[in-house]
Structure formats: structure tokens, C-alpha cells
Tab-separated table of N, CA, C and O in Angstrom:
chain	number	residue	atom	x	y	z
G	1	MET	N	154.142	60.224	99.776
G	1	MET	CA	153.175	60.947	98.585
G	1	MET	C	153.286	60.152	97.278
G	1	MET	O	154.003	60.388	96.694
G	2	LYS	N	151.955	59.519	96.980
G	2	LYS	CA	151.957	58.502	95.633
G	2	LYS	C	151.087	59.739	94.930
G	2	LYS	O	150.265	60.499	95.137
G	3	THR	N	151.476	59.799	93.503
G	3	THR	CA	150.829	60.489	92.559
G	3	THR	C	150.058	59.572	91.631
G	3	THR	O	150.364	58.688	91.461
G	4	ALA	N	149.311	60.314	90.991
G	4	ALA	CA	148.881	59.723	89.934
G	4	ALA	C	149.222	58.572	88.783
G	4	ALA	O	148.796	58.244	87.652
G	5	CYS	N	150.631	59.429	88.752
G	5	CYS	CA	151.739	59.491	87.556
G	5	CYS	C	152.934	59.011	88.122
G	5	CYS	O	153.529	60.021	88.399
G	6	PRO	N	153.106	57.879	88.550
G	6	PRO	CA	154.564	57.506	89.190
G	6	PRO	C	155.593	57.542	88.339
G	6	PRO	O	156.654	58.160	88.791
G	7	ASN	N	155.407	57.840	86.866
G	7	ASN	CA	156.648	58.044	86.170
G	7	ASN	C	155.958	59.207	85.038
G	7	ASN	O	155.345	59.130	84.191
G	8	PRO	N	156.502	60.390	85.821
G	8	PRO	CA	155.725	61.682	85.002
G	8	PRO	C	156.105	62.050	83.534
G	8	PRO	O	157.351	61.586	83.197
G	9	ASN	N	155.156	61.721	82.547
G	9	ASN	CA	155.410	61.787	81.317
G	9	ASN	C	154.315	62.909	80.693
G	9	ASN	O	153.124	62.313	80.621
G	10	ALA	N	154.810	63.999	80.366
G	10	ALA	CA	153.876	65.020	79.922
G	10	ALA	C	152.879	64.511	78.686
G	10	ALA	O	152.136	65.299	78.378
G	11	TYR	N	153.433	63.610	78.124
G	11	TYR	CA	152.940	63.208	76.653
G	11	TYR	C	151.698	62.090	76.872
G	11	TYR	O	150.750	61.972	75.908
G	12	ALA	N	151.641	61.827	78.482
G	12	ALA	CA	150.230	60.915	78.458
G	12	ALA	C	149.386	61.241	79.084
G	12	ALA	O	149.131	62.322	80.034
G	13	ALA	N	148.310	61.221	78.453
G	13	ALA	CA	146.968	62.120	78.722
G	13	ALA	C	146.505	61.999	80.133
G	13	ALA	O	145.870	62.883	80.431
G	14	THR	N	146.987	60.852	80.714
G	14	THR	CA	146.309	60.845	82.194
G	14	THR	C	147.421	61.285	83.393
G	14	THR	O	147.296	61.307	84.612
G	15	CYS	N	148.572	61.858	82.793
G	15	CYS	CA	149.483	62.342	83.854
G	15	CYS	C	149.307	63.833	84.153
G	15	CYS	O	149.125	64.625	83.421
G	16	PRO	N	149.563	64.054	85.773
G	16	PRO	CA	149.279	65.282	86.134
G	16	PRO	C	149.920	66.481	85.753
G	16	PRO	O	149.528	67.349	86.131
G	17	THR	N	151.333	66.128	85.258
G	17	THR	CA	151.945	67.312	84.698
G	17	THR	C	151.375	68.130	83.557
G	17	THR	O	151.782	69.390	83.767
G	18	ARG	N	150.296	67.552	82.935
G	18	ARG	CA	149.775	68.495	81.889
G	18	ARG	C	148.834	69.457	82.739
G	18	ARG	O	148.950	70.464	82.251
G	19	LEU	N	148.433	69.181	84.011
G	19	LEU	CA	147.790	70.379	84.694
G	19	LEU	C	148.542	71.488	84.921
G	19	LEU	O	148.543	72.549	84.814
G	20	VAL	N	149.936	71.044	85.253
G	20	VAL	CA	150.805	72.098	85.613
G	20	VAL	C	151.319	72.793	84.144
G	20	VAL	O	151.570	74.045	84.533
G	21	LEU	N	151.556	72.227	83.197
G	21	LEU	CA	151.738	72.619	81.897
G	21	LEU	C	150.744	73.581	81.530
G	21	LEU	O	151.044	74.854	80.832
G	22	ASP	N	149.460	73.362	81.875
G	22	ASP	CA	148.276	74.105	81.401
G	22	ASP	C	148.346	75.644	82.219
G	22	ASP	O	148.239	76.562	81.782
G	23	ARG	N	148.514	75.499	83.418
G	23	ARG	CA	148.729	76.471	84.270
G	23	ARG	C	150.010	77.387	84.066
G	23	ARG	O	150.005	78.759	83.846
G	24	VAL	N	151.396	77.028	84.137
G	24	VAL	CA	152.616	77.702	83.527
G	24	VAL	C	152.443	78.391	81.931
G	24	VAL	O	153.303	79.158	81.852
G	25	ALA	N	151.489	77.533	81.144
G	25	ALA	CA	151.600	78.003	79.678
G	25	ALA	C	150.583	79.237	79.726
G	25	ALA	O	150.486	79.842	78.513
G	26	ASP	N	149.859	79.427	80.952
G	26	ASP	CA	148.863	80.558	80.680
G	26	ASP	C	149.733	82.021	80.540
G	26	ASP	O	150.543	82.276	81.382
G	27	LYS	N	149.095	82.727	79.970
G	27	LYS	CA	149.687	84.101	79.810
G	27	LYS	C	149.499	84.914	80.993
G	27	LYS	O	150.698	85.686	81.475
G	28	TRP	N	148.753	84.886	81.731
G	28	TRP	CA	148.620	85.708	83.101
G	28	TRP	C	149.253	84.968	84.015
G	28	TRP	O	150.263	85.821	84.698
G	29	ALA	N	149.658	83.623	83.857
G	29	ALA	CA	150.546	83.133	85.062
G	29	ALA	C	151.788	83.663	84.936
G	29	ALA	O	152.625	83.662	85.647
G	30	VAL	N	152.130	83.390	83.561
G	30	VAL	CA	153.659	83.958	83.132
G	30	VAL	C	153.852	85.355	83.543
G	30	VAL	O	155.007	85.523	83.884
G	31	LEU	N	152.999	86.364	83.375
G	31	LEU	CA	153.004	87.615	83.992
G	31	LEU	C	153.315	87.577	85.229
G	31	LEU	O	153.931	88.665	85.625
G	32	ILE	N	152.251	87.250	86.041
G	32	ILE	CA	152.460	87.318	87.298
G	32	ILE	C	153.447	86.902	87.908
G	32	ILE	O	154.112	87.422	88.826
G	33	LEU	N	154.156	85.619	87.576
G	33	LEU	CA	155.425	85.091	88.357
G	33	LEU	C	156.373	86.038	87.754
G	33	LEU	O	157.366	86.393	88.424
G	34	GLY	N	156.412	86.565	86.701
G	34	GLY	CA	157.540	87.494	86.246
G	34	GLY	C	157.451	88.928	87.071
G	34	GLY	O	158.420	89.192	87.780
G	35	LEU	N	156.344	89.329	87.495
G	35	LEU	CA	156.415	90.510	88.461
G	35	LEU	C	156.541	90.077	90.010
G	35	LEU	O	157.438	90.841	90.415
G	36	LEU	N	156.035	88.892	90.345
G	36	LEU	CA	156.619	88.307	91.568
G	36	LEU	C	157.818	88.318	92.033
G	36	LEU	O	158.198	88.005	93.196
G	37	ALA	N	158.484	87.851	90.986
G	37	ALA	CA	160.011	87.268	90.968
G	37	ALA	C	161.206	88.284	91.616
G	37	ALA	O	161.832	87.950	92.394
G	38	ASP	N	160.786	89.609	91.569
G	38	ASP	CA	161.618	90.307	92.249
G	38	ASP	C	161.231	90.964	93.768
G	38	ASP	O	162.187	91.002	94.441
G	39	GLU	N	159.962	91.124	93.650
G	39	GLU	CA	159.339	91.491	95.371
G	39	GLU	C	158.009	91.040	95.212
G	39	GLU	O	157.221	91.159	94.423
G	40	PRO	N	157.309	91.123	96.386
G	40	PRO	CA	155.896	90.933	96.767
G	40	PRO	C	155.169	92.090	96.187
G	40	PRO	O	155.721	93.553	96.059
G	41	VAL	N	154.092	91.667	95.713
G	41	VAL	CA	153.201	92.877	95.257
G	41	VAL	C	151.637	92.906	95.623
G	41	VAL	O	151.260	91.571	95.560
G	42	ARG	N	151.139	93.778	95.834
G	42	ARG	CA	149.612	94.079	96.307
G	42	ARG	C	148.930	93.512	95.148
G	42	ARG	O	149.058	93.874	93.838
G	43	PHE	N	147.603	93.409	95.131
G	43	PHE	CA	146.640	92.712	94.496
G	43	PHE	C	146.584	93.819	93.602
G	43	PHE	O	146.247	93.442	92.210
G	44	ASN	N	146.201	95.104	94.159
G	44	ASN	CA	145.656	96.031	92.963
G	44	ASN	C	147.323	96.564	92.620
G	44	ASN	O	147.119	96.977	91.258
G	45	GLY	N	148.106	96.258	92.764
G	45	GLY	CA	149.274	96.510	92.209
G	45	GLY	C	149.662	95.702	91.278
G	45	GLY	O	149.748	96.377	89.979
G	46	LEU	N	149.136	94.270	91.146
G	46	LEU	CA	149.459	93.401	89.883
G	46	LEU	C	148.096	94.090	89.028
G	46	LEU	O	148.614	93.973	87.911
G	47	ARG	N	146.858	94.171	89.192
G	47	ARG	CA	146.203	94.876	88.363
G	47	ARG	C	146.220	96.024	87.691
G	47	ARG	O	145.993	96.060	86.670
G	48	ARG	N	147.018	97.126	88.465
G	48	ARG	CA	147.782	98.018	87.502
G	48	ARG	C	148.691	97.599	86.573
G	48	ARG	O	148.889	98.361	85.445
G	49	LEU	N	149.438	96.732	86.939
G	49	LEU	CA	150.750	96.461	86.235
G	49	LEU	C	150.537	95.528	84.942
G	49	LEU	O	151.173	95.738	84.040
G	50	ILE	N	149.389	94.321	84.902
G	50	ILE	CA	149.325	94.089	83.911
G	50	ILE	C	148.028	94.517	83.155
G	50	ILE	O	146.646	94.248	83.630
G	51	GLU	N	147.875	95.403	82.332
G	51	GLU	CA	146.900	95.774	81.582
G	51	GLU	C	146.190	94.625	80.839
G	51	GLU	O	146.868	93.522	80.037
G	52	GLY	N	144.917	94.953	80.837
G	52	GLY	CA	144.032	94.223	80.484
G	52	GLY	C	143.306	92.867	80.969
G	52	GLY	O	142.690	91.915	80.703
G	53	ILE	N	143.902	92.771	82.430
G	53	ILE	CA	143.397	91.419	83.365
G	53	ILE	C	142.414	91.889	84.055
G	53	ILE	O	142.650	93.215	84.355
G	54	SER	N	141.423	91.274	84.009
G	54	SER	CA	140.440	91.433	84.896
G	54	SER	C	140.516	91.302	86.388
G	54	SER	O	141.159	90.437	86.456
G	55	GLN	N	139.652	91.734	87.275
G	55	GLN	CA	139.918	91.627	88.571
G	55	GLN	C	139.652	89.769	88.756
G	55	GLN	O	140.225	89.389	89.673
G	56	LYS	N	138.522	89.653	88.138
G	56	LYS	CA	138.151	88.138	88.070
G	56	LYS	C	139.391	87.107	87.893
G	56	LYS	O	139.710	86.019	88.348
G	57	MET	N	139.883	87.133	86.712
G	57	MET	CA	140.823	86.838	86.027
G	57	MET	C	142.195	86.753	87.257
G	57	MET	O	142.997	85.774	87.080
G	58	LEU	N	142.546	87.738	87.636
G	58	LEU	CA	143.720	87.745	88.210
G	58	LEU	C	143.534	87.135	89.942
G	58	LEU	O	144.443	86.470	90.053
G	59	SER	N	142.401	87.323	90.058
G	59	SER	CA	142.012	86.389	91.509
G	59	SER	C	142.007	85.044	91.083
G	59	SER	O	142.634	84.220	91.818
G	60	GLN	N	141.275	84.715	90.052
G	60	GLN	CA	141.545	83.294	90.050
G	60	GLN	C	142.922	82.748	89.742
G	60	GLN	O	142.961	81.469	90.100
G	61	THR	N	143.444	83.471	88.809
G	61	THR	CA	144.908	83.135	88.545
G	61	THR	C	145.846	82.813	89.626
G	61	THR	O	146.634	81.974	89.905
G	62	LEU	N	145.829	83.902	90.459
G	62	LEU	CA	146.729	83.978	91.808
G	62	LEU	C	146.017	82.681	92.701
G	62	LEU	O	147.185	81.942	93.389
G	63	LYS	N	144.878	82.409	92.692
G	63	LYS	CA	144.165	81.333	93.753
G	63	LYS	C	144.659	79.858	92.966
G	63	LYS	O	145.452	79.212	93.889
G	64	SER	N	145.009	79.925	91.720
G	64	SER	CA	145.479	78.708	91.277
G	64	SER	C	146.863	78.548	91.412
G	64	SER	O	147.283	77.512	91.808
G	65	LEU	N	147.413	79.536	91.184
G	65	LEU	CA	149.167	79.585	91.528
G	65	LEU	C	149.663	79.226	93.065
G	65	LEU	O	150.356	78.752	93.180
G	66	GLU	N	148.625	79.766	93.952
G	66	GLU	CA	148.738	79.623	95.346
G	66	GLU	C	148.352	77.913	95.628
G	66	GLU	O	149.204	77.553	96.145
G	67	ARG	N	147.502	77.598	95.033
G	67	ARG	CA	147.176	76.205	95.169
G	67	ARG	C	148.201	75.348	94.838
G	67	ARG	O	148.524	74.312	95.412
G	68	ASP	N	148.939	75.767	93.787
G	68	ASP	CA	150.030	74.924	93.191
G	68	ASP	C	151.321	74.931	93.751
G	68	ASP	O	152.446	74.377	93.635
G	69	GLY	N	151.284	76.118	94.762
G	69	GLY	CA	152.587	76.306	96.025
G	69	GLY	C	153.611	76.965	94.970
G	69	GLY	O	154.644	77.085	95.589
G	70	LEU	N	152.988	78.003	94.248
G	70	LEU	CA	153.893	78.963	93.391
G	70	LEU	C	153.987	80.344	93.652
G	70	LEU	O	155.064	80.864	93.952
G	71	VAL	N	152.608	80.674	94.526
G	71	VAL	CA	152.682	81.916	95.207
G	71	VAL	C	151.965	81.470	96.376
G	71	VAL	O	151.594	80.962	96.676
G	72	SER	N	152.195	82.684	97.477
G	72	SER	CA	151.629	82.744	98.474
G	72	SER	C	151.116	84.075	98.779
G	72	SER	O	151.671	85.152	98.495
G	73	ARG	N	149.906	83.890	99.722
G	73	ARG	CA	149.172	85.181	100.012
G	73	ARG	C	149.314	85.715	101.277
G	73	ARG	O	149.309	84.973	102.310
G	74	LYS	N	149.437	86.966	101.430
G	74	LYS	CA	149.817	87.396	102.880
G	74	LYS	C	148.476	88.518	103.281
G	74	LYS	O	148.740	89.461	102.252
G	75	ALA	N	147.610	88.439	103.864
G	75	ALA	CA	146.721	89.329	104.272
G	75	ALA	C	146.943	90.239	105.271
G	75	ALA	O	147.680	89.780	106.481
G	76	ILE	N	146.985	91.621	105.143
G	76	ILE	CA	147.947	92.751	105.844
G	76	ILE	C	146.625	93.301	106.866
G	76	ILE	O	145.805	93.764	105.994
G	77	PRO	N	146.265	93.382	108.024
G	77	PRO	CA	145.333	93.775	108.751
G	77	PRO	C	144.970	95.105	108.845
G	77	PRO	O	145.523	95.661	109.662
G	78	THR	N	144.406	95.727	107.773
G	78	THR	CA	144.471	97.044	107.378
G	78	THR	C	142.869	97.391	107.256
G	78	THR	O	142.125	96.446	107.094
G	79	VAL	N	142.270	98.737	107.141
G	79	VAL	CA	141.047	99.008	106.751
G	79	VAL	C	141.226	99.766	105.627
G	79	VAL	O	141.484	101.024	105.372
G	80	PRO	N	140.642	98.973	104.482
G	80	PRO	CA	140.172	97.559	104.324
G	80	PRO	C	141.577	96.796	104.129
G	80	PRO	O	142.396	97.235	104.225
G	81	VAL	N	140.975	95.207	104.340
G	81	VAL	CA	142.449	94.236	104.280
G	81	VAL	C	143.231	94.701	102.969
G	81	VAL	O	142.787	94.730	102.004
G	82	THR	N	144.480	94.732	103.300
G	82	THR	CA	145.657	94.591	102.117
G	82	THR	C	145.881	93.147	101.859
G	82	THR	O	146.207	92.639	102.842
G	83	VAL	N	146.184	92.924	100.483
G	83	VAL	CA	146.535	91.503	100.065
G	83	VAL	C	147.745	91.702	99.316
G	83	VAL	O	148.026	92.435	98.384
G	84	GLU	N	148.884	90.729	99.956
G	84	GLU	CA	150.142	90.928	99.213
G	84	GLU	C	150.381	89.458	98.606
G	84	GLU	O	150.267	88.406	99.276
G	85	TYR	N	151.049	89.405	97.683
G	85	TYR	CA	151.416	88.227	96.857
G	85	TYR	C	152.923	88.189	96.832
G	85	TYR	O	153.451	89.119	96.359
G	86	SER	N	153.218	86.879	97.079
G	86	SER	CA	154.884	86.751	96.744
G	86	SER	C	155.148	85.371	96.185
G	86	SER	O	154.390	84.699	96.291
G	87	ILE	N	156.252	85.126	95.589
G	87	ILE	CA	156.915	84.046	95.087
G	87	ILE	C	157.179	83.139	96.116
G	87	ILE	O	158.066	83.806	96.856
G	88	THR	N	156.981	81.799	95.966
G	88	THR	CA	157.352	81.031	96.957
G	88	THR	C	158.830	80.242	96.285
G	88	THR	O	159.166	80.550	95.074
G	89	PRO	N	159.573	79.450	97.082
G	89	PRO	CA	160.831	78.841	96.704
G	89	PRO	C	160.379	78.265	95.358
G	89	PRO	O	161.093	77.944	94.578
G	90	LEU	N	159.272	77.256	95.355
G	90	LEU	CA	159.020	76.568	94.317
G	90	LEU	C	158.925	77.282	93.272
G	90	LEU	O	159.163	77.328	91.905
G	91	GLY	N	158.145	78.443	93.048
G	91	GLY	CA	157.703	79.035	92.367
G	91	GLY	C	158.936	80.078	91.854
G	91	GLY	O	158.987	80.584	90.344
G	92	ARG	N	159.893	80.205	92.614
G	92	ARG	CA	161.079	81.039	91.988
G	92	ARG	C	161.925	80.066	91.076
G	92	ARG	O	162.366	80.253	90.121
G	93	THR	N	161.773	78.696	91.165
G	93	THR	CA	162.339	77.809	90.373
G	93	THR	C	162.025	77.746	89.350
G	93	THR	O	162.472	77.304	88.253
G	94	LEU	N	160.667	78.213	88.890
G	94	LEU	CA	159.905	78.175	87.633
G	94	LEU	C	159.839	79.644	87.282
G	94	LEU	O	159.867	80.058	85.931
G	95	SER	N	160.067	80.681	87.861
G	95	SER	CA	159.828	82.078	87.462
G	95	SER	C	160.823	82.439	86.210
G	95	SER	O	160.772	83.003	85.471
G	96	ALA	N	162.182	81.846	86.594
G	96	ALA	CA	163.310	82.267	85.232
G	96	ALA	C	162.670	81.826	83.847
G	96	ALA	O	162.924	82.063	82.826
G	97	THR	N	162.129	80.458	83.996
G	97	THR	CA	162.027	79.629	82.811
G	97	THR	C	160.655	80.600	82.241
G	97	THR	O	160.679	80.903	80.870
G	98	VAL	N	159.868	80.734	82.933
G	98	VAL	CA	158.399	81.315	82.586
G	98	VAL	C	158.746	82.730	81.533
G	98	VAL	O	158.011	83.280	80.812
G	99	ASP	N	159.546	83.284	82.559
G	99	ASP	CA	159.766	84.646	82.391
G	99	ASP	C	160.719	84.868	80.533
G	99	ASP	O	160.566	85.770	80.163
G	100	SER	N	161.279	83.786	80.460
G	100	SER	CA	162.226	83.820	79.333
G	100	SER	C	161.035	83.393	78.302
G	100	SER	O	161.391	84.162	77.434
G	101	LEU	N	159.801	83.138	78.335
G	101	LEU	CA	158.761	83.174	77.346
G	101	LEU	C	158.149	84.605	76.938
G	101	LEU	O	158.290	85.053	75.939
G	102	ARG	N	158.291	85.237	78.019
G	102	ARG	CA	158.015	86.756	77.739
G	102	ARG	C	159.108	87.477	77.084
G	102	ARG	O	158.640	88.235	76.152
G	103	VAL	N	160.319	87.244	77.608
G	103	VAL	CA	161.321	88.048	76.702
G	103	VAL	C	161.605	87.661	75.388
G	103	VAL	O	161.583	88.373	74.289
G	104	TRP	N	161.385	86.338	75.134
G	104	TRP	CA	161.232	85.376	73.742
G	104	TRP	C	160.118	86.518	72.775
G	104	TRP	O	160.384	86.785	71.749
G	105	ALA	N	159.127	86.203	73.409
G	105	ALA	CA	157.896	87.170	73.018
G	105	ALA	C	158.358	88.697	72.681
G	105	ALA	O	158.126	89.027	71.503
G	106	GLU	N	158.687	89.385	73.290
G	106	GLU	CA	159.045	90.677	73.264
G	106	GLU	C	160.136	90.832	72.061
G	106	GLU	O	160.053	91.793	71.345
G	107	THR	N	161.051	89.782	72.238
G	107	THR	CA	162.236	90.039	71.345
G	107	THR	C	161.669	89.641	69.735
G	107	THR	O	162.533	90.059	68.989
G	108	HIS	N	160.889	88.637	69.465
G	108	HIS	CA	160.549	88.105	68.235
G	108	HIS	C	159.382	88.545	67.807
G	108	HIS	O	159.163	88.147	66.495
G	109	ILE	N	158.612	89.680	68.342
G	109	ILE	CA	157.173	89.576	67.798
G	109	ILE	C	157.035	90.244	66.535
G	109	ILE	O	156.538	90.007	65.789
G	110	ASP	N	158.122	90.911	66.037
G	110	ASP	CA	158.056	91.507	64.640
G	110	ASP	C	158.186	90.492	63.607
G	110	ASP	O	157.731	90.521	62.477
G	111	LYS	N	159.023	89.479	64.105
G	111	LYS	CA	159.289	88.369	62.945
G	111	LYS	C	157.986	87.270	63.032
G	111	LYS	O	157.341	86.945	62.013
G	112	VAL	N	157.290	86.997	64.200
G	112	VAL	CA	155.789	86.460	64.227
G	112	VAL	C	154.988	87.289	63.560
G	112	VAL	O	154.421	86.791	62.700
G	113	LEU	N	154.842	88.688	63.788
G	113	LEU	CA	153.597	89.224	62.950
G	113	LEU	C	153.907	89.316	61.411
G	113	LEU	O	153.232	89.066	60.465
G	114	LYS	N	155.445	89.583	60.898
G	114	LYS	CA	155.457	89.451	59.559
G	114	LYS	C	155.091	87.862	59.035
G	114	LYS	O	154.709	87.823	58.052
G	115	ALA	N	155.751	86.783	60.062
G	115	ALA	CA	155.295	85.463	59.335
G	115	ALA	C	153.634	85.250	59.179
G	115	ALA	O	153.355	84.733	58.265
G	116	GLN	N	153.026	85.844	60.088
G	116	GLN	CA	151.410	85.974	60.260
G	116	GLN	C	150.689	86.754	59.122
G	116	GLN	O	150.147	86.387	58.245
G	117	LYS	N	151.559	87.971	58.865
G	117	LYS	CA	150.835	88.627	57.369
G	117	LYS	C	151.378	87.766	56.204
G	117	LYS	O	150.657	88.077	55.224
G	118	GLN	N	152.402	87.176	56.143
G	118	GLN	CA	152.896	86.547	54.829
G	118	GLN	C	152.028	85.343	54.683
G	118	GLN	O	151.572	84.854	53.817
G	119	TYR	N	151.760	84.525	55.824
G	119	TYR	CA	150.618	83.511	55.872
G	119	TYR	C	149.268	83.923	55.392
G	119	TYR	O	148.987	83.158	54.496
G	120	ASP	N	149.039	84.692	55.871
G	120	ASP	CA	147.447	85.198	55.742
G	120	ASP	C	147.281	86.014	54.336
G	120	ASP	O	146.250	85.456	53.631
G	121	ALA	N	148.563	86.718	53.684
G	121	ALA	CA	148.132	86.890	52.219
G	121	ALA	C	148.422	85.453	51.476
G	121	ALA	O	147.498	85.535	50.275
G	122	GLY	N	149.002	84.536	51.908
G	122	GLY	CA	149.090	83.364	51.169
G	122	GLY	C	147.712	82.565	50.900
G	122	GLY	O	147.387	82.015	50.066
G	123	VAL	N	147.167	82.746	52.170
G	123	VAL	CA	145.678	82.190	52.355
G	123	VAL	C	144.886	82.922	51.559
G	123	VAL	O	144.037	81.963	50.850
G	124	GLN	N	144.695	84.044	51.546
G	124	GLN	CA	143.983	84.644	50.721
G	124	GLN	C	144.186	84.420	49.203
G	124	GLN	O	143.307	84.310	48.470
G	125	ARG	N	145.374	84.418	48.820
G	125	ARG	CA	145.596	84.228	47.245
G	125	ARG	C	145.030	82.728	46.818
G	125	ARG	O	144.522	82.290	45.980
G	126	ARG	N	145.216	81.783	47.861
G	126	ARG	CA	144.917	80.324	47.600
G	126	ARG	C	143.338	80.050	47.702
G	126	ARG	O	142.505	79.527	47.012
G	127	ALA	N	142.574	81.178	48.483
G	127	ALA	CA	141.046	81.091	48.429
G	127	ALA	C	140.599	81.533	47.013
G	127	ALA	O	139.435	81.454	47.111
G	128	ALA	N	141.185	82.584	46.766
G	128	ALA	CA	140.624	83.611	45.549
G	128	ALA	C	140.607	82.451	44.165
G	128	ALA	O	141.240	81.497	43.798
């Protein structure tokens, strides 16, 4: 299978790796992959676990992850139909990496907030 970018280089504007980076750098994708790393989760379970995500955004993100081969969808014939999502082997190769972003954010949020406060105070002083 030939790709539009025979020598992948994310710094090249036409390389499709940028599309993948866009997807995996998305906060919702990071959170979804982190949750699916341990076990399959139903759609409504994901919606409950990820505070602030809309049903539409969850659906769009899951479809994109499925299209990229990172997540698989299983419809369970119940009334109404139950849909369960699980991580694929390809997704598993990525999940630990992107979950590290979540862990880093949780670990360093205090320092980031402090830096933002200091920066904003400096901007206000310079504007005055």
C-alpha cells in the first residue's frame, strides 16, 4: 500500500502523519484511549466517565478513532441496541503514550497554573 508520504515526516505540510497527530493530540481522544486501555466500555459509560463531553463529540471522536484503526465498535443486539467500544492492538501501541500526557497534566497542573498567573500579571503590568 502506497502512502502520499513515502518518507513520513510530520514537519512536512503534505505528510499524512499530521492528520494522525491532530487526532491523538485531541483531549477527547486521549481520554477515550486511556479509559479503553483496561477494558471495553459502552458508549453511555464513556459519556458518564468523561465529564464535559457532549454526545455528539463523543460519537465523532469514536468514529474517527475507529476509522484510524485505534478503536473497535461492537453492537450488542439488545433492545435498545447496546454499543461497546474497545481498544485495538494498534490503539494499544498508542494508549500508554497518550495516557502519559494525561498523567503529566495531572502531575504538573499546579506549576502550569502558577506560570499562567505569573505571565498574566506581567502582561497586565506591561499594558499599564
